[in-house]
């Protein structure tokens, strides 16, 4: 199995490293702060179900819900 960082680098970074389609960049504390303030359950819900331009699971069709939650935790840990 791949680590959250490996999945992020292979899938999520396309938008979350560049800010494409309004995605908050990993490492941008100001961009993540209002999202983090909503709480983990909200972040997980949006990441799993999609939000605005982000499709469900951010196009990672092979990711489980637990994978997505771990990736969200990884991105948040790098963005505080």
PDB file of N, CA, C and O in Angstrom:
ATOM      1  N   UNK A   1       0.823  -1.214   0.000  1.00  0.00           N
ATOM      2  CA  UNK A   1       0.000   0.000   0.000  1.00  0.00           C
ATOM      3  C   UNK A   1       0.857   1.265   0.000  1.00  0.00           C
ATOM      4  O   UNK A   1       1.961   1.270   0.540  1.00  0.00           O
ATOM      5  N   UNK A   2       0.328   2.308  -0.592  1.00  0.00           N
ATOM      6  CA  UNK A   2       1.047   3.574  -0.664  1.00  0.00           C
ATOM      7  C   UNK A   2       0.769   4.417   0.578  1.00  0.00           C
ATOM      8  O   UNK A   2      -0.314   4.356   1.155  1.00  0.00           O
ATOM      9  N   UNK A   3       1.737   5.226   0.934  1.00  0.00           N
ATOM     10  CA  UNK A   3       1.570   6.144   2.057  1.00  0.00           C
ATOM     11  C   UNK A   3       0.717   7.332   1.609  1.00  0.00           C
ATOM     12  O   UNK A   3       0.591   7.598   0.406  1.00  0.00           O
ATOM     13  N   UNK A   4       0.149   8.075   2.573  1.00  0.00           N
ATOM     14  CA  UNK A   4      -0.597   9.277   2.200  1.00  0.00           C
ATOM     15  C   UNK A   4       0.242  10.252   1.366  1.00  0.00           C
ATOM     16  O   UNK A   4      -0.254  10.831   0.411  1.00  0.00           O
ATOM     17  N   UNK A   5       1.521  10.385   1.712  1.00  0.00           N
ATOM     18  CA  UNK A   5       2.382  11.289   0.950  1.00  0.00           C
ATOM     19  C   UNK A   5       2.565  10.803  -0.486  1.00  0.00           C
ATOM     20  O   UNK A   5       2.552  11.605  -1.427  1.00  0.00           O
ATOM     21  N   UNK A   6       2.715   9.509  -0.666  1.00  0.00           N
ATOM     22  CA  UNK A   6       2.864   8.962  -2.023  1.00  0.00           C
ATOM     23  C   UNK A   6       1.599   9.190  -2.847  1.00  0.00           C
ATOM     24  O   UNK A   6       1.684   9.562  -4.027  1.00  0.00           O
ATOM     25  N   UNK A   7       0.442   8.993  -2.234  1.00  0.00           N
ATOM     26  CA  UNK A   7      -0.815   9.218  -2.964  1.00  0.00           C
ATOM     27  C   UNK A   7      -0.959  10.701  -3.269  1.00  0.00           C
ATOM     28  O   UNK A   7      -1.327  11.080  -4.388  1.00  0.00           O
ATOM     29  N   UNK A   8      -0.663  11.548  -2.297  1.00  0.00           N
ATOM     30  CA  UNK A   8      -0.711  12.995  -2.525  1.00  0.00           C
ATOM     31  C   UNK A   8       0.173  13.366  -3.713  1.00  0.00           C
ATOM     32  O   UNK A   8      -0.260  14.072  -4.626  1.00  0.00           O
ATOM     33  N   UNK A   9       1.414  12.898  -3.706  1.00  0.00           N
ATOM     34  CA  UNK A   9       2.358  13.235  -4.778  1.00  0.00           C
ATOM     35  C   UNK A   9       1.890  12.723  -6.134  1.00  0.00           C
ATOM     36  O   UNK A   9       2.139  13.366  -7.156  1.00  0.00           O
ATOM     37  N   UNK A  10       1.218  11.586  -6.157  1.00  0.00           N
ATOM     38  CA  UNK A  10       0.779  11.007  -7.423  1.00  0.00           C
ATOM     39  C   UNK A  10      -0.546  11.522  -7.935  1.00  0.00           C
ATOM     40  O   UNK A  10      -0.813  11.464  -9.135  1.00  0.00           O
ATOM     41  N   UNK A  11      -1.391  12.025  -7.051  1.00  0.00           N
ATOM     42  CA  UNK A  11      -2.740  12.417  -7.468  1.00  0.00           C
ATOM     43  C   UNK A  11      -3.090  13.843  -7.053  1.00  0.00           C
ATOM     44  O   UNK A  11      -3.413  14.675  -7.885  1.00  0.00           O
ATOM     45  N   UNK A  12      -3.028  14.103  -5.778  1.00  0.00           N
ATOM     46  CA  UNK A  12      -3.546  15.350  -5.212  1.00  0.00           C
ATOM     47  C   UNK A  12      -2.696  16.573  -5.539  1.00  0.00           C
ATOM     48  O   UNK A  12      -3.205  17.691  -5.616  1.00  0.00           O
ATOM     49  N   UNK A  13      -1.401  16.355  -5.691  1.00  0.00           N
ATOM     50  CA  UNK A  13      -0.492  17.490  -5.898  1.00  0.00           C
ATOM     51  C   UNK A  13      -0.760  18.227  -7.201  1.00  0.00           C
ATOM     52  O   UNK A  13      -0.396  19.402  -7.319  1.00  0.00           O
ATOM     53  N   UNK A  14      -1.407  17.584  -8.148  1.00  0.00           N
ATOM     54  CA  UNK A  14      -1.704  18.259  -9.412  1.00  0.00           C
ATOM     55  C   UNK A  14      -2.444  19.577  -9.158  1.00  0.00           C
ATOM     56  O   UNK A  14      -2.181  20.575  -9.830  1.00  0.00           O
ATOM     57  N   UNK A  15      -3.322  19.588  -8.183  1.00  0.00           N
ATOM     58  CA  UNK A  15      -4.049  20.815  -7.849  1.00  0.00           C
ATOM     59  C   UNK A  15      -3.560  21.449  -6.551  1.00  0.00           C
ATOM     60  O   UNK A  15      -3.458  22.669  -6.458  1.00  0.00           O
ATOM     61  N   UNK A  16      -3.264  20.620  -5.546  1.00  0.00           N
ATOM     62  CA  UNK A  16      -2.922  21.169  -4.234  1.00  0.00           C
ATOM     63  C   UNK A  16      -1.474  21.646  -4.111  1.00  0.00           C
ATOM     64  O   UNK A  16      -1.121  22.256  -3.107  1.00  0.00           O
ATOM     65  N   UNK A  17      -0.646  21.404  -5.112  1.00  0.00           N
ATOM     66  CA  UNK A  17       0.699  21.985  -5.128  1.00  0.00           C
ATOM     67  C   UNK A  17       0.732  23.254  -5.974  1.00  0.00           C
ATOM     68  O   UNK A  17       1.619  24.080  -5.813  1.00  0.00           O
ATOM     69  N   UNK A  18      -0.260  23.400  -6.858  1.00  0.00           N
ATOM     70  CA  UNK A  18      -0.257  24.523  -7.788  1.00  0.00           C
ATOM     71  C   UNK A  18      -1.359  25.546  -7.529  1.00  0.00           C
ATOM     72  O   UNK A  18      -1.281  26.654  -8.025  1.00  0.00           O
ATOM     73  N   UNK A  19      -2.395  25.136  -6.795  1.00  0.00           N
ATOM     74  CA  UNK A  19      -3.541  26.016  -6.576  1.00  0.00           C
ATOM     75  C   UNK A  19      -4.536  25.978  -7.720  1.00  0.00           C
ATOM     76  O   UNK A  19      -5.435  26.822  -7.796  1.00  0.00           O
ATOM     77  N   UNK A  20      -4.402  25.009  -8.606  1.00  0.00           N
ATOM     78  CA  UNK A  20      -5.303  24.894  -9.749  1.00  0.00           C
ATOM     79  C   UNK A  20      -6.758  24.805  -9.282  1.00  0.00           C
ATOM     80  O   UNK A  20      -7.060  24.179  -8.268  1.00  0.00           O
ATOM     81  N   UNK A  21      -7.628  25.445 -10.027  1.00  0.00           N
ATOM     82  CA  UNK A  21      -9.069  25.420  -9.781  1.00  0.00           C
ATOM     83  C   UNK A  21      -9.434  25.886  -8.371  1.00  0.00           C
ATOM     84  O   UNK A  21     -10.447  25.486  -7.816  1.00  0.00           O
ATOM     85  N   UNK A  22      -8.583  26.714  -7.778  1.00  0.00           N
ATOM     86  CA  UNK A  22      -8.870  27.261  -6.465  1.00  0.00           C
ATOM     87  C   UNK A  22      -8.526  26.356  -5.293  1.00  0.00           C
ATOM     88  O   UNK A  22      -8.870  26.649  -4.150  1.00  0.00           O
ATOM     89  N   UNK A  23      -7.834  25.246  -5.572  1.00  0.00           N
ATOM     90  CA  UNK A  23      -7.449  24.326  -4.497  1.00  0.00           C
ATOM     91  C   UNK A  23      -6.460  25.013  -3.561  1.00  0.00           C
ATOM     92  O   UNK A  23      -5.541  25.683  -4.020  1.00  0.00           O
ATOM     93  N   UNK A  24      -6.629  24.833  -2.253  1.00  0.00           N
ATOM     94  CA  UNK A  24      -5.647  25.418  -1.341  1.00  0.00           C
ATOM     95  C   UNK A  24      -4.316  24.693  -1.474  1.00  0.00           C
ATOM     96  O   UNK A  24      -4.270  23.467  -1.524  1.00  0.00           O
ATOM     97  N   UNK A  25      -3.250  25.466  -1.599  1.00  0.00           N
ATOM     98  CA  UNK A  25      -1.922  24.875  -1.731  1.00  0.00           C
ATOM     99  C   UNK A  25      -1.446  24.302  -0.403  1.00  0.00           C
ATOM    100  O   UNK A  25      -1.604  24.947   0.641  1.00  0.00           O
ATOM    101  N   UNK A  26      -0.891  23.118  -0.458  1.00  0.00           N
ATOM    102  CA  UNK A  26      -0.306  22.529   0.741  1.00  0.00           C
ATOM    103  C   UNK A  26       0.840  23.429   1.184  1.00  0.00           C
ATOM    104  O   UNK A  26       1.665  23.860   0.375  1.00  0.00           O
ATOM    105  N   UNK A  27       0.856  23.757   2.463  1.00  0.00           N
ATOM    106  CA  UNK A  27       1.873  24.654   3.013  1.00  0.00           C
ATOM    107  C   UNK A  27       1.402  26.078   3.174  1.00  0.00           C
ATOM    108  O   UNK A  27       2.055  26.875   3.837  1.00  0.00           O
ATOM    109  N   UNK A  28       0.258  26.419   2.588  1.00  0.00           N
ATOM    110  CA  UNK A  28      -0.294  27.772   2.669  1.00  0.00           C
ATOM    111  C   UNK A  28      -1.218  27.856   3.878  1.00  0.00           C
ATOM    112  O   UNK A  28      -2.414  27.583   3.789  1.00  0.00           O
ATOM    113  N   UNK A  29      -0.645  28.234   5.016  1.00  0.00           N
ATOM    114  CA  UNK A  29      -1.409  28.259   6.267  1.00  0.00           C
ATOM    115  C   UNK A  29      -2.623  29.174   6.174  1.00  0.00           C
ATOM    116  O   UNK A  29      -3.704  28.824   6.656  1.00  0.00           O
ATOM    117  N   UNK A  30      -2.475  30.323   5.541  1.00  0.00           N
ATOM    118  CA  UNK A  30      -3.601  31.257   5.428  1.00  0.00           C
ATOM    119  C   UNK A  30      -4.725  30.675   4.570  1.00  0.00           C
ATOM    120  O   UNK A  30      -5.903  30.865   4.865  1.00  0.00           O
ATOM    121  N   UNK A  31      -4.366  29.967   3.522  1.00  0.00           N
ATOM    122  CA  UNK A  31      -5.371  29.359   2.658  1.00  0.00           C
ATOM    123  C   UNK A  31      -6.099  28.197   3.316  1.00  0.00           C
ATOM    124  O   UNK A  31      -7.276  27.944   3.048  1.00  0.00           O
ATOM    125  N   UNK A  32      -5.405  27.502   4.181  1.00  0.00           N
ATOM    126  CA  UNK A  32      -5.995  26.339   4.857  1.00  0.00           C
ATOM    127  C   UNK A  32      -6.717  26.707   6.141  1.00  0.00           C
ATOM    128  O   UNK A  32      -7.613  25.968   6.577  1.00  0.00           O
ATOM    129  N   UNK A  33      -6.367  27.801   6.789  1.00  0.00           N
ATOM    130  CA  UNK A  33      -6.910  28.140   8.107  1.00  0.00           C
ATOM    131  C   UNK A  33      -8.436  28.092   8.173  1.00  0.00           C
ATOM    132  O   UNK A  33      -8.990  27.453   9.074  1.00  0.00           O
ATOM    133  N   UNK A  34      -9.151  28.728   7.231  1.00  0.00           N
ATOM    134  CA  UNK A  34     -10.613  28.673   7.338  1.00  0.00           C
ATOM    135  C   UNK A  34     -11.171  27.270   7.118  1.00  0.00           C
ATOM    136  O   UNK A  34     -12.185  26.899   7.700  1.00  0.00           O
ATOM    137  N   UNK A  35     -10.490  26.487   6.347  1.00  0.00           N
ATOM    138  CA  UNK A  35     -10.929  25.102   6.112  1.00  0.00           C
ATOM    139  C   UNK A  35     -10.665  24.249   7.351  1.00  0.00           C
ATOM    140  O   UNK A  35     -11.515  23.462   7.765  1.00  0.00           O
ATOM    141  N   UNK A  36      -9.475  24.404   7.924  1.00  0.00           N
ATOM    142  CA  UNK A  36      -9.118  23.662   9.138  1.00  0.00           C
ATOM    143  C   UNK A  36     -10.082  24.017  10.264  1.00  0.00           C
ATOM    144  O   UNK A  36     -10.473  23.151  11.051  1.00  0.00           O
ATOM    145  N   UNK A  37     -10.495  25.283  10.317  1.00  0.00           N
ATOM    146  CA  UNK A  37     -11.411  25.734  11.369  1.00  0.00           C
ATOM    147  C   UNK A  37     -12.764  25.022  11.303  1.00  0.00           C
ATOM    148  O   UNK A  37     -13.453  24.925  12.320  1.00  0.00           O
ATOM    149  N   UNK A  38     -13.126  24.503  10.144  1.00  0.00           N
ATOM    150  CA  UNK A  38     -14.393  23.775  10.005  1.00  0.00           C
ATOM    151  C   UNK A  38     -14.347  22.412  10.691  1.00  0.00           C
ATOM    152  O   UNK A  38     -15.396  21.814  10.945  1.00  0.00           O
ATOM    153  N   UNK A  39     -13.154  21.905  10.925  1.00  0.00           N
ATOM    154  CA  UNK A  39     -12.986  20.617  11.585  1.00  0.00           C
ATOM    155  C   UNK A  39     -12.714  19.483  10.617  1.00  0.00           C
ATOM    156  O   UNK A  39     -13.017  19.571   9.421  1.00  0.00           O
ATOM    157  N   UNK A  40     -12.140  18.424  11.150  1.00  0.00           N
ATOM    158  CA  UNK A  40     -11.759  17.277  10.325  1.00  0.00           C
ATOM    159  C   UNK A  40     -12.945  16.625   9.631  1.00  0.00           C
ATOM    160  O   UNK A  40     -12.841  16.229   8.469  1.00  0.00           O
ATOM    161  N   UNK A  41     -14.077  16.494  10.332  1.00  0.00           N
ATOM    162  CA  UNK A  41     -15.235  15.834   9.717  1.00  0.00           C
ATOM    163  C   UNK A  41     -15.672  16.555   8.454  1.00  0.00           C
ATOM    164  O   UNK A  41     -16.015  15.926   7.452  1.00  0.00           O
ATOM    165  N   UNK A  42     -15.642  17.873   8.482  1.00  0.00           N
ATOM    166  CA  UNK A  42     -16.007  18.665   7.306  1.00  0.00           C
ATOM    167  C   UNK A  42     -14.982  18.477   6.185  1.00  0.00           C
ATOM    168  O   UNK A  42     -15.353  18.294   5.015  1.00  0.00           O
ATOM    169  N   UNK A  43     -13.701  18.511   6.533  1.00  0.00           N
ATOM    170  CA  UNK A  43     -12.650  18.303   5.535  1.00  0.00           C
ATOM    171  C   UNK A  43     -12.782  16.926   4.890  1.00  0.00           C
ATOM    172  O   UNK A  43     -12.678  16.788   3.668  1.00  0.00           O
ATOM    173  N   UNK A  44     -13.007  15.913   5.707  1.00  0.00           N
ATOM    174  CA  UNK A  44     -13.158  14.552   5.183  1.00  0.00           C
ATOM    175  C   UNK A  44     -14.363  14.458   4.249  1.00  0.00           C
ATOM    176  O   UNK A  44     -14.290  13.870   3.176  1.00  0.00           O
ATOM    177  N   UNK A  45     -15.483  15.035   4.692  1.00  0.00           N
ATOM    178  CA  UNK A  45     -16.712  14.992   3.882  1.00  0.00           C
ATOM    179  C   UNK A  45     -16.480  15.621   2.513  1.00  0.00           C
ATOM    180  O   UNK A  45     -16.869  15.061   1.481  1.00  0.00           O
ATOM    181  N   UNK A  46     -15.847  16.772   2.495  1.00  0.00           N
ATOM    182  CA  UNK A  46     -15.604  17.470   1.229  1.00  0.00           C
ATOM    183  C   UNK A  46     -14.608  16.712   0.357  1.00  0.00           C
ATOM    184  O   UNK A  46     -14.768  16.637  -0.862  1.00  0.00           O
ATOM    185  N   UNK A  47     -13.583  16.143   0.965  1.00  0.00           N
ATOM    186  CA  UNK A  47     -12.580  15.411   0.197  1.00  0.00           C
ATOM    187  C   UNK A  47     -13.164  14.119  -0.389  1.00  0.00           C
ATOM    188  O   UNK A  47     -12.873  13.762  -1.523  1.00  0.00           O
ATOM    189  N   UNK A  48     -13.997  13.452   0.376  1.00  0.00           N
ATOM    190  CA  UNK A  48     -14.580  12.188  -0.087  1.00  0.00           C
ATOM    191  C   UNK A  48     -15.698  12.440  -1.095  1.00  0.00           C
ATOM    192  O   UNK A  48     -15.787  11.765  -2.124  1.00  0.00           O
ATOM    193  N   UNK A  49     -16.548  13.420  -0.821  1.00  0.00           N
ATOM    194  CA  UNK A  49     -17.710  13.657  -1.675  1.00  0.00           C
ATOM    195  C   UNK A  49     -17.499  14.670  -2.775  1.00  0.00           C
ATOM    196  O   UNK A  49     -18.314  14.777  -3.691  1.00  0.00           O
ATOM    197  N   UNK A  50     -16.420  15.440  -2.689  1.00  0.00           N
ATOM    198  CA  UNK A  50     -16.169  16.487  -3.676  1.00  0.00           C
ATOM    199  C   UNK A  50     -16.712  17.819  -3.194  1.00  0.00           C
ATOM    200  O   UNK A  50     -17.614  17.873  -2.362  1.00  0.00           O
ATOM    201  N   UNK A  51     -16.160  18.888  -3.723  1.00  0.00           N
ATOM    202  CA  UNK A  51     -16.598  20.239  -3.373  1.00  0.00           C
ATOM    203  C   UNK A  51     -16.127  21.187  -4.464  1.00  0.00           C
ATOM    204  O   UNK A  51     -14.948  21.170  -4.843  1.00  0.00           O
ATOM    205  N   UNK A  52     -17.055  21.992  -4.944  1.00  0.00           N
ATOM    206  CA  UNK A  52     -16.752  22.957  -5.997  1.00  0.00           C
ATOM    207  C   UNK A  52     -16.087  22.243  -7.183  1.00  0.00           C
ATOM    208  O   UNK A  52     -16.669  21.318  -7.730  1.00  0.00           O
ATOM    209  N   UNK A  53     -14.877  22.624  -7.538  1.00  0.00           N
ATOM    210  CA  UNK A  53     -14.203  22.035  -8.701  1.00  0.00           C
ATOM    211  C   UNK A  53     -13.552  20.680  -8.398  1.00  0.00           C
ATOM    212  O   UNK A  53     -13.166  19.962  -9.311  1.00  0.00           O
ATOM    213  N   UNK A  54     -13.429  20.331  -7.118  1.00  0.00           N
ATOM    214  CA  UNK A  54     -12.790  19.065  -6.773  1.00  0.00           C
ATOM    215  C   UNK A  54     -13.808  17.931  -6.873  1.00  0.00           C
ATOM    216  O   UNK A  54     -14.836  17.950  -6.200  1.00  0.00           O
ATOM    217  N   UNK A  55     -13.510  16.945  -7.701  1.00  0.00           N
ATOM    218  CA  UNK A  55     -14.423  15.800  -7.804  1.00  0.00           C
ATOM    219  C   UNK A  55     -14.299  14.902  -6.573  1.00  0.00           C
ATOM    220  O   UNK A  55     -13.341  15.030  -5.804  1.00  0.00           O
ATOM    221  N   UNK A  56     -15.250  13.996  -6.389  1.00  0.00           N
ATOM    222  CA  UNK A  56     -15.153  13.065  -5.275  1.00  0.00           C
ATOM    223  C   UNK A  56     -13.798  12.355  -5.259  1.00  0.00           C
ATOM    224  O   UNK A  56     -13.296  11.924  -6.296  1.00  0.00           O
ATOM    225  N   UNK A  57     -13.226  12.305  -4.086  1.00  0.00           N
ATOM    226  CA  UNK A  57     -11.932  11.668  -3.849  1.00  0.00           C
ATOM    227  C   UNK A  57     -10.822  12.251  -4.713  1.00  0.00           C
ATOM    228  O   UNK A  57      -9.793  11.615  -4.945  1.00  0.00           O
ATOM    229  N   UNK A  58     -11.030  13.466  -5.204  1.00  0.00           N
ATOM    230  CA  UNK A  58      -9.992  14.155  -5.963  1.00  0.00           C
ATOM    231  C   UNK A  58      -9.465  13.354  -7.137  1.00  0.00           C
ATOM    232  O   UNK A  58      -8.295  13.445  -7.465  1.00  0.00           O
ATOM    233  N   UNK A  59     -10.276  12.573  -7.743  1.00  0.00           N
ATOM    234  CA  UNK A  59      -9.973  11.680  -8.887  1.00  0.00           C
ATOM    235  C   UNK A  59      -9.196  10.425  -8.501  1.00  0.00           C
ATOM    236  O   UNK A  59      -8.763   9.684  -9.369  1.00  0.00           O
ATOM    237  N   UNK A  60      -9.013  10.153  -7.218  1.00  0.00           N
ATOM    238  CA  UNK A  60      -8.313   8.933  -6.804  1.00  0.00           C
ATOM    239  C   UNK A  60      -9.344   7.811  -6.648  1.00  0.00           C
ATOM    240  O   UNK A  60      -9.758   7.482  -5.528  1.00  0.00           O
ATOM    241  N   UNK A  61      -9.758   7.255  -7.746  1.00  0.00           N
ATOM    242  CA  UNK A  61     -10.802   6.227  -7.747  1.00  0.00           C
ATOM    243  C   UNK A  61     -10.407   4.980  -6.970  1.00  0.00           C
ATOM    244  O   UNK A  61     -11.272   4.254  -6.483  1.00  0.00           O
ATOM    245  N   UNK A  62      -9.127   4.729  -6.835  1.00  0.00           N
ATOM    246  CA  UNK A  62      -8.673   3.536  -6.113  1.00  0.00           C
ATOM    247  C   UNK A  62      -8.504   3.787  -4.618  1.00  0.00           C
ATOM    248  O   UNK A  62      -8.208   2.850  -3.874  1.00  0.00           O
ATOM    249  N   UNK A  63      -8.695   5.016  -4.170  1.00  0.00           N
ATOM    250  CA  UNK A  63      -8.528   5.354  -2.758  1.00  0.00           C
ATOM    251  C   UNK A  63      -9.775   4.992  -1.960  1.00  0.00           C
ATOM    252  O   UNK A  63     -10.899   5.276  -2.381  1.00  0.00           O
ATOM    253  N   UNK A  64      -9.550   4.416  -0.800  1.00  0.00           N
ATOM    254  CA  UNK A  64     -10.650   4.164   0.128  1.00  0.00           C
ATOM    255  C   UNK A  64     -10.943   5.465   0.892  1.00  0.00           C
ATOM    256  O   UNK A  64     -10.154   6.417   0.850  1.00  0.00           O
ATOM    257  N   UNK A  65     -12.058   5.486   1.600  1.00  0.00           N
ATOM    258  CA  UNK A  65     -12.355   6.644   2.434  1.00  0.00           C
ATOM    259  C   UNK A  65     -11.248   6.857   3.466  1.00  0.00           C
ATOM    260  O   UNK A  65     -10.872   7.994   3.745  1.00  0.00           O
ATOM    261  N   UNK A  66     -10.733   5.774   4.022  1.00  0.00           N
ATOM    262  CA  UNK A  66      -9.641   5.893   4.997  1.00  0.00           C
ATOM    263  C   UNK A  66      -8.371   6.459   4.364  1.00  0.00           C
ATOM    264  O   UNK A  66      -7.654   7.235   5.003  1.00  0.00           O
ATOM    265  N   UNK A  67      -8.096   6.094   3.101  1.00  0.00           N
ATOM    266  CA  UNK A  67      -6.966   6.683   2.382  1.00  0.00           C
ATOM    267  C   UNK A  67      -7.151   8.194   2.266  1.00  0.00           C
ATOM    268  O   UNK A  67      -6.208   8.966   2.516  1.00  0.00           O
ATOM    269  N   UNK A  68      -8.339   8.606   1.878  1.00  0.00           N
ATOM    270  CA  UNK A  68      -8.615  10.032   1.692  1.00  0.00           C
ATOM    271  C   UNK A  68      -8.450  10.772   3.013  1.00  0.00           C
ATOM    272  O   UNK A  68      -7.846  11.847   3.071  1.00  0.00           O
ATOM    273  N   UNK A  69      -8.952  10.206   4.091  1.00  0.00           N
ATOM    274  CA  UNK A  69      -8.810  10.840   5.401  1.00  0.00           C
ATOM    275  C   UNK A  69      -7.337  10.984   5.769  1.00  0.00           C
ATOM    276  O   UNK A  69      -6.915  12.027   6.287  1.00  0.00           O
ATOM    277  N   UNK A  70      -6.539   9.973   5.488  1.00  0.00           N
ATOM    278  CA  UNK A  70      -5.103  10.033   5.794  1.00  0.00           C
ATOM    279  C   UNK A  70      -4.407  11.093   4.939  1.00  0.00           C
ATOM    280  O   UNK A  70      -3.505  11.789   5.417  1.00  0.00           O
ATOM    281  N   UNK A  71      -4.823  11.233   3.701  1.00  0.00           N
ATOM    282  CA  UNK A  71      -4.244  12.254   2.822  1.00  0.00           C
ATOM    283  C   UNK A  71      -4.621  13.645   3.328  1.00  0.00           C
ATOM    284  O   UNK A  71      -3.784  14.555   3.355  1.00  0.00           O
ATOM    285  N   UNK A  72      -5.873  13.821   3.721  1.00  0.00           N
ATOM    286  CA  UNK A  72      -6.300  15.105   4.293  1.00  0.00           C
ATOM    287  C   UNK A  72      -5.461  15.420   5.524  1.00  0.00           C
ATOM    288  O   UNK A  72      -4.950  16.534   5.671  1.00  0.00           O
ATOM    289  N   UNK A  73      -5.288  14.435   6.408  1.00  0.00           N
ATOM    290  CA  UNK A  73      -4.469  14.648   7.605  1.00  0.00           C
ATOM    291  C   UNK A  73      -3.044  15.046   7.230  1.00  0.00           C
ATOM    292  O   UNK A  73      -2.460  15.940   7.847  1.00  0.00           O
ATOM    293  N   UNK A  74      -2.493  14.406   6.199  1.00  0.00           N
ATOM    294  CA  UNK A  74      -1.145  14.737   5.720  1.00  0.00           C
ATOM    295  C   UNK A  74      -1.099  16.195   5.239  1.00  0.00           C
ATOM    296  O   UNK A  74      -0.204  16.955   5.622  1.00  0.00           O
ATOM    297  N   UNK A  75      -2.063  16.592   4.402  1.00  0.00           N
ATOM    298  CA  UNK A  75      -2.054  17.947   3.868  1.00  0.00           C
ATOM    299  C   UNK A  75      -2.230  18.976   4.978  1.00  0.00           C
ATOM    300  O   UNK A  75      -1.553  20.008   4.978  1.00  0.00           O
ATOM    301  N   UNK A  76      -3.125  18.707   5.912  1.00  0.00           N
ATOM    302  CA  UNK A  76      -3.344  19.633   7.018  1.00  0.00           C
ATOM    303  C   UNK A  76      -2.080  19.763   7.863  1.00  0.00           C
ATOM    304  O   UNK A  76      -1.700  20.880   8.248  1.00  0.00           O
ATOM    305  N   UNK A  77      -1.411  18.649   8.117  1.00  0.00           N
ATOM    306  CA  UNK A  77      -0.189  18.703   8.946  1.00  0.00           C
ATOM    307  C   UNK A  77       0.893  19.561   8.308  1.00  0.00           C
ATOM    308  O   UNK A  77       1.723  20.135   9.011  1.00  0.00           O
ATOM    309  N   UNK A  78       0.872  19.678   6.989  1.00  0.00           N
ATOM    310  CA  UNK A  78       1.867  20.484   6.270  1.00  0.00           C
ATOM    311  C   UNK A  78       1.406  21.929   6.062  1.00  0.00           C
ATOM    312  O   UNK A  78       2.138  22.733   5.500  1.00  0.00           O
ATOM    313  N   UNK A  79       0.182  22.228   6.522  1.00  0.00           N
ATOM    314  CA  UNK A  79      -0.417  23.524   6.178  1.00  0.00           C
ATOM    315  C   UNK A  79      -0.848  24.340   7.385  1.00  0.00           C
ATOM    316  O   UNK A  79      -1.655  25.262   7.244  1.00  0.00           O
ATOM    317  N   UNK A  80      -0.339  24.027   8.543  1.00  0.00           N
ATOM    318  CA  UNK A  80      -0.706  24.797   9.752  1.00  0.00           C
ATOM    319  C   UNK A  80       0.309  25.885  10.001  1.00  0.00           C
ATOM    320  O   UNK A  80       1.430  25.791   9.671  1.00  0.00           O
TER     321      UNK A  80
END
